[in-house]
Amino acid sequence: MTKNSLFCTILLVVATFIFTSSKKENEENIYLDELHTLAKESLVNGQSLSADSLEGKMLILSFWASYDPASRINNYDLLQLDNRFANSTFNGAGGLKVVCISLDTFKSPMLRAIESDGTGDFFHICDLKGDDSPLAHDFDVNRPVNLLVSPDGRILARDFGTQIIASTLDMLRQ
């Protein structure tokens, strides 16, 4: 084996471990308790997020930040996914909801980004604690990422963009 192929193999194993391992995930990858916690959060518009609005739905949990250019591009992609899948029926779920969890520490730039990006119809949560947000810790997140979560709390896909999530939704759509 050449040095390059050995290096690539090691890099692939390390990357797979980093992106698939999680100290909070159990063997079945279930985050049901964290979803119940999420459903008790207040939205940035002052309203409450109710469990009824999430129940039985596929969820995209988008951890993002207004200062992160990739997050802002991702917001556009999330709008496209929402338009494409919002009223779809999936294996075990009826519809799709997007919950954006901001890792911002300042409210004004976050609110401007929501308005500018056109994501006001999504559920938006921000506790202004940045990377120290309890929700980020609950889902073992420390940077912007999208999680596709089934109604039973299973993380079906984790993606820094939306391609893997879109493919998974296509596969699950009935």
mmCIF file of N, CA, C and O in Angstrom, residues 16 24 26-27 34-35 41 53 56 68 71-72 87 96 132 143 171:
data_model
loop_
_atom_site.group_PDB
_atom_site.id
_atom_site.type_symbol
_atom_site.label_atom_id
_atom_site.label_comp_id
_atom_site.label_asym_id
_atom_site.label_seq_id
_atom_site.Cartn_x
_atom_site.Cartn_y
_atom_site.Cartn_z
ATOM 1 N N THR A 16 -14.899 9.326 9.411
ATOM 2 C CA THR A 16 -16.108 8.551 9.684
ATOM 3 C C THR A 16 -16.371 8.489 11.179
ATOM 4 O O THR A 16 -17.501 8.667 11.629
ATOM 5 N N LYS A 24 -23.492 11.260 23.203
ATOM 6 C CA LYS A 24 -24.860 11.226 23.697
ATOM 7 C C LYS A 24 -25.690 10.144 23.039
ATOM 8 O O LYS A 24 -26.685 9.715 23.570
ATOM 9 N N ASN A 26 -27.083 6.710 21.863
ATOM 10 C CA ASN A 26 -26.988 5.324 22.281
ATOM 11 C C ASN A 26 -26.903 4.457 21.033
ATOM 12 O O ASN A 26 -26.829 4.962 19.922
ATOM 13 N N GLU A 27 -26.910 3.181 21.178
ATOM 14 C CA GLU A 27 -26.740 2.284 20.041
ATOM 15 C C GLU A 27 -27.821 2.475 18.989
ATOM 16 O O GLU A 27 -27.601 2.216 17.822
ATOM 17 N N GLU A 34 -34.491 14.625 23.918
ATOM 18 C CA GLU A 34 -34.048 15.925 23.429
ATOM 19 C C GLU A 34 -35.140 16.594 22.588
ATOM 20 O O GLU A 34 -35.289 17.812 22.628
ATOM 21 N N LEU A 35 -35.928 15.794 21.861
ATOM 22 C CA LEU A 35 -37.044 16.366 21.095
ATOM 23 C C LEU A 35 -38.108 16.927 22.021
ATOM 24 O O LEU A 35 -38.708 17.963 21.731
ATOM 25 N N GLU A 41 -39.180 24.820 24.018
ATOM 26 C CA GLU A 41 -38.408 26.049 23.822
ATOM 27 C C GLU A 41 -39.289 27.200 23.340
ATOM 28 O O GLU A 41 -40.307 26.991 22.684
ATOM 29 N N SER A 53 -46.993 20.745 17.115
ATOM 30 C CA SER A 53 -46.541 21.212 15.810
ATOM 31 C C SER A 53 -45.409 20.346 15.249
ATOM 32 O O SER A 53 -45.128 20.398 14.056
ATOM 33 N N GLY A 56 -45.212 13.623 14.862
ATOM 34 C CA GLY A 56 -45.493 12.864 13.657
ATOM 35 C C GLY A 56 -44.822 13.383 12.404
ATOM 36 O O GLY A 56 -45.111 12.911 11.306
ATOM 37 N N ASP A 68 -21.967 32.936 9.797
ATOM 38 C CA ASP A 68 -21.336 31.859 9.054
ATOM 39 C C ASP A 68 -21.865 31.846 7.615
ATOM 40 O O ASP A 68 -23.045 31.544 7.396
ATOM 41 N N SER A 71 -23.785 28.798 6.484
ATOM 42 C CA SER A 71 -25.122 28.696 7.079
ATOM 43 C C SER A 71 -26.129 29.507 6.282
ATOM 44 O O SER A 71 -27.278 29.089 6.109
ATOM 45 N N ARG A 72 -25.693 30.647 5.810
ATOM 46 C CA ARG A 72 -26.603 31.527 5.060
ATOM 47 C C ARG A 72 -26.968 30.896 3.709
ATOM 48 O O ARG A 72 -28.120 30.950 3.279
ATOM 49 N N ASN A 87 -45.232 18.856 2.330
ATOM 50 C CA ASN A 87 -46.513 18.146 2.347
ATOM 51 C C ASN A 87 -46.387 16.686 1.961
ATOM 52 O O ASN A 87 -47.382 16.041 1.665
ATOM 53 N N LEU A 96 -42.967 17.548 6.824
ATOM 54 C CA LEU A 96 -41.615 17.949 7.208
ATOM 55 C C LEU A 96 -41.682 19.328 7.848
ATOM 56 O O LEU A 96 -42.399 20.205 7.372
ATOM 57 N N ASP A 132 -22.272 27.304 23.456
ATOM 58 C CA ASP A 132 -22.584 26.792 24.784
ATOM 59 C C ASP A 132 -24.074 26.551 24.991
ATOM 60 O O ASP A 132 -24.523 26.285 26.109
ATOM 61 N N ARG A 143 -20.900 23.040 15.884
ATOM 62 C CA ARG A 143 -20.751 23.920 14.716
ATOM 63 C C ARG A 143 -21.994 23.762 13.846
ATOM 64 O O ARG A 143 -22.756 22.808 14.013
ATOM 65 N N MET A 171 -35.662 8.938 -0.467
ATOM 66 C CA MET A 171 -35.718 7.508 -0.237
ATOM 67 C C MET A 171 -36.906 7.126 0.656
ATOM 68 O O MET A 171 -37.545 6.101 0.447
#
